[in-house]
Amino acid sequence: MVAQQDPVDSLRNVIQTTTSDTIKAEAIMDLAWKKMYEDSPQAKKLVFDGLAVMDQIDNLRVKGYGYTVAGVVYWVASSYDTATMYLEQAIKVYEQKGDERGLSAVYNNLSLIAQNQSKYPEALAYATQSLELARKLDNPSMLASATFTVGNIHYFLKDNEKALETFLEALGLFETHQLSTNLHKLLLNIGSTYHNLQELDSAKHFYERSLLQANQVNDYKTIAITTTNLGNLAMDASEYGKAVTFYKQAQDIYQEKFTNDFDHSLLLHSLAKAYLKLDNPVMAETYGKQSLALAEKVEDKQRTAAAHQILSDIFEKRGNFQQALFHFKLGTALKDSIFNLDKSAQLAEIETKYETALKDQQISEQQLTIVENQKDLQRSFFALVIGGLVLIAVLTILLLVRSRNKKEQKLLLQQKELEVKEAYIHAALESQESERKRFAQDLHDGFGQLISALRLNISRLQGNSDELETRIEVVDKSESILQEMHKEIRNIAFNLMPATLIQFGLKEGIREFAQRINQSGKISIEVTVFGLEDRLEELQEISLYRVIQEWVNNAIKYASPQKISIQLTRHENELSLIIEDDGKGFDPSILKNATGNGWRNIQSRLQRIGAQWEVDSQTDRTGTSFIIDIPSVEIKKATENSYPPIGASK
């Protein structure tokens, strides 16, 4: 019995051996389709190669297919503008060819992209075109896919009853005609709809079915989303620790298997809610800011509004009412821009046209539903306005109360600043003296021994021996000693100031530092950076690098961890740094009475750059988190922006 060849290997073999540009172009696009979820950069490169081959042929079928695959690959990568451009090219080719099946698939994909951008009238228009063509062709597969897409629109418009009805209609088509493509995604959306309707047993049933199907086809996107939703079920049951476990599993997928900024933003939002429930607003704020950064990156208004809302709740919990009001206003403005009355009227007109084409007898029912939705939106808007006014009133009262104590606090702050400056000067002097002693010790212990060895080796030439072998041996040993001296110089130079930090900035400096420690094989350091494409000012970069270096070395020395995570996140002018380890915990209060220079140096460096910090650890549990927040960072120079994006058809 001959073993079957892996489909990916088979496609690669065709690409390498075929002499036909038509076959080669189609094989490259097939491989890009298979790779788009597990390796988005490779899928994009394959698209580029496939389009280059496609330009050499005159085959409308292959060109239409190629542009469709290119559009879906860039959509999965959250590059919506590029995806739309390729799909619009596919429409032109399919119209020229008269291929209604291809047009139906492209319209369905354009509808899904519009949904991700909260453009629901446009999404419904595309879905209607796809559904009409599928009905005309009497194609069960395309009819099921288009029905699935229409259900998505109802889902995003929060009409869960209508969404569930449409999803179950699509599921009937899948089961009747034994269709498998994207079945796991439909099962996921059915589970999500039952979840919204608070039918939690049904939701869990469909989530588990979806997870089983997704694992069979290695769809990491669906696996991550389904795992996130299982965490949401745990949140509903007030099992917040269990929810965080599910969320961390999904986080590992986004960091190791698959990158999708839109879905990752949803997960980070859920993590922020979970930590807020666990009464850990510091961690909640960190994940909330990361969710906001990704939502703004993909330009999704719903996700951005939700991120502002959770940040408003977090800052209110922390007692920072000014920031709470700031995020509340931004979130409310975004919600109004999505669901204002004008857009509702446009959506009502398009949806009525769609319903008329399908079921004339339901026109009056749909119109009544739309009117009621408009009333609900008006009531929600007035409720938000009233809530905002109440929040402003509360904030005003708090400001008045605080102003009475302003003079006394000012004197106390001035006295505190003097104490901090004195402590900083003292710590700086001790740190300089310590560095001098360490530098002198390195030179004495390292270079002193090597120079003595070199002197003794060369002295062998001063004897009476003129043998060539002796002289060659002396030269070889001297060269070996010089190599050791060069290595020692590099190590001392790295400890004084890493060249990578100066040349390439904080992000690369941290990664080199982690790589050096990881080479020991005794501990694993993972570095994650969000939104730090630009360089910071030199003082900020050096201070943060030294803080990370000091804290990590102390953690390795005293906590004996197996894994350390360094997370650096920048949103606008704010910078957050989190260092987490799984080692032995300790009582953070002992840092206040610490006699060594390490902790004082860390505090001094953080105070110089205006940072705020918090240490989260306990003696009765493992793991320690060091959270640093810098409200204002300065950018040294700008760099070029990087490019950013569930059932797709082809």
XYZ file of C-alpha atoms in Angstrom:
650
model
C 0.000 0.000 0.000
C 1.435 3.398 -1.101
C 1.170 6.285 1.427
C -0.718 9.350 0.190
C 1.382 12.483 -0.361
C 0.623 15.508 1.795
C -1.470 18.059 -0.217
C 0.991 20.876 0.552
C 3.968 18.799 -0.592
C 2.013 17.749 -3.668
C 1.339 21.392 -4.614
C 4.976 22.342 -4.072
C 6.012 19.455 -6.322
C 3.649 20.668 -9.067
C 4.988 24.238 -8.765
C 8.599 23.061 -9.105
C 8.117 20.553 -11.935
C 5.357 21.872 -14.231
C 6.233 23.660 -17.448
C 2.740 25.157 -17.812
C 2.301 28.711 -16.485
C -1.457 28.118 -16.165
C -1.010 25.043 -13.953
C 1.786 26.730 -11.983
C -0.239 29.898 -11.267
C -3.252 27.894 -10.075
C -1.074 25.629 -7.884
C 0.616 28.643 -6.243
C -2.789 30.189 -5.427
C -4.043 26.834 -4.054
C -1.004 26.735 -1.745
C -1.591 30.361 -0.652
C -5.191 29.418 0.248
C -3.982 26.531 2.407
C -1.361 28.698 4.162
C -3.378 31.883 4.821
C -4.514 30.935 8.344
C -1.329 29.284 9.633
C 1.338 31.482 7.970
C -0.025 34.801 6.693
C 3.361 36.273 5.555
C 4.111 33.165 3.487
C 0.596 33.249 2.002
C 1.128 36.887 0.937
C 4.453 35.989 -0.710
C 2.777 33.117 -2.579
C 0.071 35.529 -3.790
C 2.765 37.878 -5.098
C 4.517 34.994 -6.907
C 1.228 33.652 -8.285
C 0.136 37.029 -9.653
C 3.513 37.412 -11.371
C 3.017 34.082 -13.180
C -0.642 34.906 -13.874
C 0.383 38.039 -15.797
C 2.114 35.784 -18.345
C -1.071 33.894 -19.308
C -4.408 34.736 -20.908
C -6.849 32.531 -18.991
C -9.874 34.324 -17.476
C -10.807 31.402 -15.223
C -7.372 31.261 -13.576
C -7.135 35.055 -13.316
C -10.550 35.333 -11.650
C -9.599 32.578 -9.224
C -6.194 34.144 -8.547
C -7.600 37.601 -7.736
C -10.236 35.989 -5.473
C -7.602 34.066 -3.505
C -5.439 37.196 -3.239
C -8.387 39.153 -1.825
C -9.221 36.510 0.789
C -5.553 36.125 1.855
C -5.239 39.872 2.501
C -8.633 39.935 4.218
C -7.503 37.232 6.653
C -4.434 39.408 7.326
C -6.750 42.375 8.142
C -5.525 44.368 5.094
C -9.060 45.345 4.044
C -8.231 47.957 1.387
C -5.828 45.631 -0.435
C -8.316 42.748 -0.151
C -11.114 44.880 -1.651
C -8.863 45.986 -4.514
C -8.096 42.382 -5.556
C -11.740 41.284 -5.239
C -12.890 44.193 -7.408
C -10.383 43.035 -10.052
C -11.891 39.536 -9.770
C -15.365 41.015 -10.451
C -14.124 42.598 -13.691
C -12.641 39.279 -14.857
C -15.735 37.241 -13.958
C -18.030 39.782 -15.644
C -15.888 39.585 -18.789
C -16.041 35.757 -18.613
C -19.766 35.688 -17.710
C -19.034 33.510 -14.655
C -21.973 34.002 -12.265
C -20.666 31.387 -9.830
C -17.398 33.294 -9.450
C -19.298 36.577 -9.010
C -21.428 35.064 -6.243
C -18.282 33.981 -4.344
C -16.644 37.417 -4.712
C -19.775 39.304 -3.584
C -19.970 37.000 -0.534
C -16.347 37.792 0.406
C -16.874 41.542 -0.087
C -19.852 41.308 2.272
C -17.667 39.680 4.943
C -15.029 42.429 4.605
C -17.701 45.137 4.948
C -18.960 43.395 8.111
C -15.464 43.592 9.661
C -15.513 47.347 8.960
C -19.022 47.827 10.469
C -20.378 48.868 7.023
C -23.609 46.893 7.391
C -25.714 48.464 4.594
C -22.866 47.767 2.159
C -22.437 44.247 3.597
C -26.145 43.472 3.144
C -26.100 44.771 -0.437
C -23.204 42.459 -1.353
C -24.810 39.499 0.461
C -28.085 40.085 -1.446
C -26.251 40.012 -4.790
C -24.467 36.800 -3.801
C -27.691 35.146 -2.635
C -29.624 36.113 -5.782
C -26.929 34.609 -8.024
C -26.765 31.431 -5.890
C -30.558 31.002 -6.154
C -30.423 31.606 -9.914
C -27.694 28.960 -10.305
C -29.457 26.571 -7.861
C -26.031 25.900 -6.314
C -26.446 24.401 -2.781
C -22.874 25.202 -1.693
C -23.035 28.875 -2.674
C -26.599 29.194 -1.376
C -25.481 27.857 2.012
C -22.482 30.231 2.074
C -24.574 33.300 1.141
C -27.274 32.412 3.697
C -24.528 32.052 6.303
C -23.268 35.552 5.437
C -26.747 37.115 5.728
C -27.029 35.521 9.171
C -23.748 37.208 10.132
C -25.218 40.631 9.311
C -28.261 40.029 11.515
C -25.864 38.849 14.222
C -23.785 42.039 14.079
C -26.978 44.119 14.129
C -27.843 42.312 17.401
C -31.020 40.742 15.977
C -30.203 37.378 17.549
C -33.551 35.706 16.821
C -33.304 36.532 13.101
C -29.611 35.573 13.053
C -30.318 32.184 14.661
C -33.163 31.508 12.211
C -30.865 32.290 9.251
C -27.906 30.315 10.655
C -30.075 27.223 11.234
C -31.392 27.552 7.674
C -27.767 27.540 6.460
C -26.956 24.557 8.725
C -29.865 22.650 7.144
C -28.324 23.242 3.702
C -24.902 22.110 4.973
C -26.303 18.880 6.445
C -28.718 18.090 3.596
C -26.047 18.407 0.926
C -23.196 17.080 3.146
C -21.134 20.260 2.816
C -18.011 20.608 4.975
C -16.231 23.807 3.879
C -16.630 26.450 6.628
C -19.010 24.212 8.619
C -16.887 24.759 11.752
C -17.313 28.533 11.363
C -21.094 28.241 11.025
C -21.206 26.053 14.169
C -19.161 28.708 15.990
C -21.588 31.494 14.995
C -24.609 29.414 16.010
C -22.958 28.869 19.402
C -22.305 32.613 19.704
C -25.946 33.403 18.916
C -27.230 30.937 21.527
C -24.728 32.542 23.904
C -26.236 35.980 23.251
C -29.697 34.524 23.893
C -28.398 33.121 27.236
C -29.106 29.537 26.146
C -25.755 28.479 27.563
C -26.071 24.677 27.227
C -26.811 25.014 23.508
C -23.969 27.501 23.149
C -21.485 25.110 24.774
C -22.732 22.235 22.551
C -22.104 24.145 19.316
C -18.783 25.571 20.565
C -17.521 22.034 21.244
C -18.715 20.856 17.801
C -16.977 23.817 16.188
C -13.719 23.186 18.090
C -13.712 19.514 17.025
C -14.233 20.413 13.347
C -11.684 23.278 13.440
C -8.963 21.046 14.906
C -9.510 18.552 12.083
C -8.738 21.209 9.438
C -6.110 23.146 11.525
C -8.116 26.382 11.340
C -6.259 28.245 14.101
C -8.443 31.330 13.658
C -11.633 29.445 14.529
C -9.857 27.489 17.300
C -8.743 30.757 18.914
C -12.193 32.388 18.638
C -14.005 29.300 19.969
C -11.579 29.007 22.892
C -12.175 32.697 23.634
C -15.955 32.102 23.623
C -15.588 29.164 26.031
C -13.792 31.626 28.287
C -16.768 33.977 27.915
C -19.075 31.150 29.062
C -16.885 30.772 32.155
C -17.205 34.527 32.725
C -21.007 34.207 32.618
C -20.738 31.528 35.306
C -18.532 33.871 37.419
C -15.620 31.435 37.023
C -13.121 34.207 36.277
C -9.949 32.184 36.880
C -11.193 29.473 34.494
C -12.015 32.168 31.947
C -8.455 33.550 32.104
C -7.140 30.001 31.461
C -9.189 29.768 28.232
C -8.133 33.283 27.209
C -4.447 32.503 27.748
C -4.812 29.406 25.515
C -6.243 31.619 22.770
C -3.462 34.185 23.387
C -0.852 31.470 22.761
C -2.460 30.723 19.373
C -2.305 34.394 18.299
C 1.328 34.663 19.407
C 2.603 31.317 18.066
C 0.279 29.975 15.346
C -1.800 32.700 13.749
C -1.969 36.496 13.573
C -5.270 38.348 13.196
C -5.494 41.805 14.744
C -9.324 41.974 14.621
C -9.907 38.731 16.553
C -6.900 39.352 18.828
C -8.476 42.663 19.819
C -11.629 40.781 20.915
C -9.547 38.414 23.050
C -7.588 41.221 24.724
C -10.902 42.961 25.517
C -12.115 39.751 27.218
C -8.869 39.487 29.208
C -9.322 43.070 30.395
C -12.875 42.270 31.605
C -11.696 39.115 33.382
C -8.887 40.872 35.283
C -11.317 43.662 36.206
C -13.610 41.018 37.718
C -10.599 39.524 39.522
C -10.050 42.966 41.099
C -6.762 43.499 39.257
C -7.348 46.842 37.475
C -3.654 47.256 36.647
C -3.559 44.143 34.449
C -7.026 45.007 33.147
C -5.781 48.418 32.010
C -2.807 46.845 30.226
C -4.950 44.442 28.189
C -7.585 47.129 27.602
C -4.976 49.427 26.048
C -3.634 46.578 23.890
C -7.189 45.842 22.678
C -7.699 49.532 21.839
C -4.391 49.698 19.944
C -5.304 46.722 17.722
C -8.905 47.937 17.194
C -7.628 51.321 16.016
C -5.030 49.596 13.832
C -7.716 47.660 11.894
C -10.032 50.725 11.983
C -12.978 48.783 13.437
C -15.425 51.170 15.091
C -17.300 48.563 17.153
C -14.105 47.104 18.604
C -12.708 50.588 19.277
C -15.920 51.661 21.022
C -15.897 48.492 23.162
C -12.238 49.072 24.115
C -12.982 52.654 25.200
C -15.932 51.385 27.275
C -13.887 48.787 29.182
C -11.120 51.360 29.785
C -13.759 53.743 31.145
C -14.892 51.042 33.594
C -11.282 50.272 34.560
C -10.322 53.901 35.246
C -13.539 54.367 37.250
C -12.525 51.330 39.337
C -9.092 52.897 39.920
C -10.647 56.209 40.921
C -9.299 58.098 37.890
C -12.607 59.749 36.951
C -11.063 62.141 34.428
C -9.715 59.303 32.288
C -12.941 57.344 32.836
C -14.995 60.223 31.432
C -12.549 60.680 28.539
C -12.917 57.059 27.357
C -16.668 57.071 28.040
C -17.156 60.040 25.694
C -15.049 58.497 22.922
C -16.875 55.175 23.160
C -20.290 56.866 23.107
C -19.374 58.975 20.076
C -18.263 55.887 18.146
C -21.453 54.002 18.996
C -23.544 56.919 17.775
C -21.584 57.061 14.517
C -22.348 53.372 13.884
C -26.024 53.343 14.810
C -27.262 56.880 14.086
C -30.755 57.383 12.729
C -29.653 58.235 9.173
C -27.720 54.987 8.826
C -30.637 53.078 10.338
C -32.921 54.566 7.693
C -30.536 53.542 4.888
C -30.231 50.057 6.346
C -34.016 49.787 6.614
C -34.395 50.652 2.909
C -31.808 48.065 1.761
C -33.034 45.352 4.102
C -36.640 45.912 3.015
C -35.592 45.447 -0.613
C -33.812 42.220 0.301
C -36.764 40.870 2.269
C -39.160 41.788 -0.560
C -37.159 39.644 -2.969
C -37.300 36.673 -0.590
C -40.613 36.875 1.322
C -43.156 39.494 0.333
C -45.464 38.558 3.149
C -42.926 39.655 5.832
C -42.636 43.330 4.767
C -44.955 44.737 7.409
C -43.287 42.690 10.171
C -39.810 43.913 9.166
C -40.927 47.560 9.048
C -42.402 47.333 12.553
C -39.156 45.767 13.822
C -37.046 48.556 12.280
C -39.229 51.286 13.811
C -38.955 49.632 17.215
C -35.166 49.385 16.832
C -35.023 53.118 16.078
C -36.977 53.861 19.243
C -34.640 51.629 21.232
C -31.662 53.486 19.798
C -33.190 56.840 20.763
C -33.875 55.651 24.297
C -30.318 54.266 24.569
C -28.883 57.567 23.332
C -30.813 59.642 25.887
C -29.815 57.190 28.641
C -26.153 57.590 27.697
C -26.452 61.394 27.675
C -28.070 61.404 31.126
C -25.402 59.012 32.408
C -22.689 61.283 31.024
C -24.194 64.354 32.734
C -24.387 62.493 36.051
C -20.754 61.425 35.686
C -19.700 65.018 34.946
C -21.573 66.243 38.045
C -19.872 63.645 40.247
C -16.482 64.555 38.793
C -17.098 68.279 39.431
C -17.949 67.617 43.096
C -14.807 65.540 43.531
C -12.653 68.286 42.011
C -14.148 70.886 44.364
C -13.448 68.718 47.397
C -9.895 68.052 46.308
C -9.193 71.749 45.664
C -9.653 72.539 49.378
C -6.635 70.447 50.246
C -4.530 71.612 47.319
C -2.263 73.982 49.274
C -1.403 71.436 51.936
C -0.793 68.765 49.330
C 1.468 71.144 47.395
C 3.719 71.625 50.441
C 3.814 67.897 51.065
C 4.671 67.240 47.423
C 7.509 69.782 47.498
C 8.961 68.130 50.586
C 8.566 64.700 48.964
C 10.298 65.905 45.792
C 13.286 67.080 47.834
C 13.510 63.707 49.547
C 13.266 61.908 46.203
C 15.993 64.084 44.672
C 18.310 63.433 47.629
C 17.626 59.697 47.403
C 18.234 59.763 43.660
C 21.591 61.568 44.042
C 22.649 59.123 46.764
C 21.603 56.091 44.696
C 23.279 57.488 41.576
C 26.583 58.000 43.406
C 26.459 54.520 44.909
C 25.531 53.064 41.509
C 28.482 54.826 39.837
C 30.869 53.602 42.529
C 29.494 50.066 42.209
C 29.914 50.172 38.414
C 33.519 51.363 38.799
C 34.311 48.555 41.232
C 32.680 45.958 38.929
C 34.487 47.332 35.870
C 37.832 47.297 37.735
C 37.173 43.753 38.967
C 36.348 42.577 35.417
C 39.574 44.129 34.101
C 41.660 42.700 36.965
C 40.162 39.188 36.957
C 39.749 38.826 33.213
C 42.483 40.869 31.528
C 45.022 40.548 34.381
C 45.106 36.767 34.095
C 45.064 36.787 30.287
C 47.916 39.341 30.070
C 49.993 37.322 32.578
C 49.407 34.183 30.518
C 50.388 36.005 27.311
C 53.589 37.400 28.950
C 54.623 33.926 30.182
C 53.947 32.399 26.780
C 56.020 35.016 24.913
C 58.867 34.677 27.447
C 59.490 31.180 26.062
C 60.976 32.873 22.997
C 63.727 34.458 25.139
C 65.451 31.143 25.824
C 68.124 29.465 23.807
C 65.677 27.329 21.844
C 65.621 28.130 18.151
C 63.370 25.211 17.245
C 60.676 26.150 14.719
C 58.068 23.904 16.373
C 58.488 25.741 19.694
C 58.023 29.113 18.041
C 54.880 27.926 16.153
C 53.424 26.566 19.398
C 54.064 29.929 21.099
C 52.321 31.794 18.250
C 49.291 29.450 18.332
C 48.862 29.781 22.096
C 49.287 33.553 21.901
C 46.574 33.784 19.228
C 44.218 31.715 21.417
C 44.855 34.043 24.385
C 44.229 37.128 22.207
C 40.880 35.634 21.111
C 39.924 35.174 24.760
C 40.899 38.811 25.418
C 38.711 39.952 22.485
C 35.776 37.937 23.820
C 36.281 39.445 27.294
C 36.318 42.971 25.784
C 32.983 42.316 24.007
C 31.377 41.008 27.213
C 32.551 44.027 29.225
C 31.384 46.387 26.467
C 27.946 44.703 26.378
C 27.581 45.064 30.145
C 28.558 48.744 29.966
C 26.273 49.658 27.039
C 24.905 47.161 24.430
C 25.598 48.343 20.882
C 22.250 46.979 19.708
C 20.424 49.254 22.146
C 22.221 52.352 20.843
C 21.950 51.475 17.139
C 18.490 49.875 16.883
C 16.593 50.936 19.996
C 14.859 49.452 23.013
C 12.889 46.723 21.211
C 15.938 45.085 19.640
C 18.062 45.694 22.754
C 15.595 43.746 24.930
C 15.438 40.916 22.406
C 19.245 40.602 22.321
C 19.329 40.624 26.145
C 16.697 37.838 26.242
C 18.517 35.837 23.566
C 21.781 35.911 25.537
C 20.033 34.519 28.628
C 18.016 31.951 26.630
C 21.276 30.510 25.255
C 21.951 29.039 28.689
C 19.023 26.644 28.200
C 18.069 26.971 31.884
C 15.341 29.597 31.500
C 13.058 30.905 28.737
C 12.479 34.645 28.280
C 9.655 35.683 25.905
C 9.504 39.251 24.557
C 6.232 40.705 23.161
C 6.048 44.249 21.761
C 2.885 46.121 20.682
C 2.894 49.453 18.830
C 6.582 50.337 19.296
C 7.581 50.934 15.678
C 9.332 54.230 16.568
C 12.437 54.967 18.666
C 12.104 56.570 22.106
C 14.359 59.272 23.488
C 17.784 57.990 24.554
C 17.231 58.556 28.301
C 13.957 56.626 28.209
C 15.435 53.720 26.240
C 18.524 53.370 28.456
C 16.523 53.739 31.699
C 13.933 51.107 30.679
C 16.654 48.736 29.446
C 18.584 48.986 32.743
C 15.371 48.471 34.747
C 14.526 45.322 32.726
C 18.119 44.073 33.073
C 18.212 44.617 36.850
C 14.740 43.144 37.523
C 15.261 40.036 35.339
C 18.685 39.302 36.862
C 17.242 39.601 40.393
C 14.281 37.380 39.453
C 16.634 34.693 38.120
C 18.827 34.982 41.240
C 16.118 34.927 43.934
C 12.871 33.496 42.422
C 14.315 30.603 40.345
C 11.705 30.904 37.548
C 11.402 28.662 34.489
C 9.812 31.309 32.261
C 9.850 35.120 32.172
C 7.565 37.234 29.957
C 8.421 40.833 28.973
C 5.493 42.774 27.413
C 6.013 46.288 26.052
C 2.934 48.178 24.761
C 2.691 51.712 23.381
C -0.644 53.427 22.686
C -0.343 56.984 21.398
C 1.975 58.676 23.964
C 1.502 56.092 26.745
C 3.903 53.178 27.328
C 3.257 50.104 29.495
C 5.886 47.526 30.536
C 4.984 44.245 32.272
C 7.583 41.710 33.458
C 6.000 38.428 34.648
C 7.703 35.272 35.932
C 6.534 31.899 37.263
C 9.060 31.743 40.093
C 8.658 31.976 43.869
C 6.525 34.850 45.107
C 7.516 37.309 47.839
C 6.111 40.089 50.001
C 6.490 43.357 48.009
C 6.639 45.360 51.247
C 10.224 44.167 51.814
C 11.293 46.383 48.897
C 10.559 49.486 50.987
C 13.290 48.510 53.470
C 15.725 47.026 50.947
C 19.367 47.831 51.765
C 20.901 46.996 48.380
C 21.330 49.399 45.481
C 19.365 47.313 42.939
C 15.840 48.382 43.886
C 16.930 51.974 44.600
C 18.539 52.160 41.159
C 15.329 50.888 39.555
C 13.256 53.492 41.398
C 15.666 56.299 40.511
C 15.652 55.434 36.806
C 11.850 55.205 36.697
C 11.444 58.521 38.521
C 13.742 60.229 36.009
C 11.406 59.305 33.128
C 8.174 60.049 35.030
C 7.051 56.425 35.335
C 4.532 54.836 37.723
C 5.020 51.248 38.897
C 3.460 48.439 40.912
C 4.700 45.011 42.077
C 2.107 42.197 42.265
C 3.370 39.169 44.227
C 2.500 37.066 47.302
C 4.509 34.621 49.370
C 1.776 31.945 49.229
C 1.634 31.685 45.435
C 3.983 31.439 42.488
C 4.556 34.187 39.997
C 5.405 37.890 40.203
C 4.289 40.788 37.972
C 6.190 44.086 37.728
C 3.942 46.670 36.019
C 5.357 49.991 34.785
C 3.264 52.737 33.183
C 4.766 55.847 31.544
C 1.971 58.377 30.830
C 4.094 60.373 28.384
C 6.878 59.121 26.099
C 8.851 61.089 23.522
C 9.414 59.714 20.031
C 12.867 60.130 18.531
C 11.918 59.573 14.881
C 8.987 58.169 12.899
C 9.156 54.981 10.869
C 6.992 53.679 8.055
C 3.620 52.260 9.146
C 3.284 48.493 8.899
C 0.345 46.870 7.159
C -2.378 45.386 9.443
C -7.480 42.194 9.234
C -14.716 34.207 9.153
C -16.251 32.105 6.163
C -14.565 32.890 2.883
C -15.531 31.621 -0.575
C -13.511 30.824 -3.633
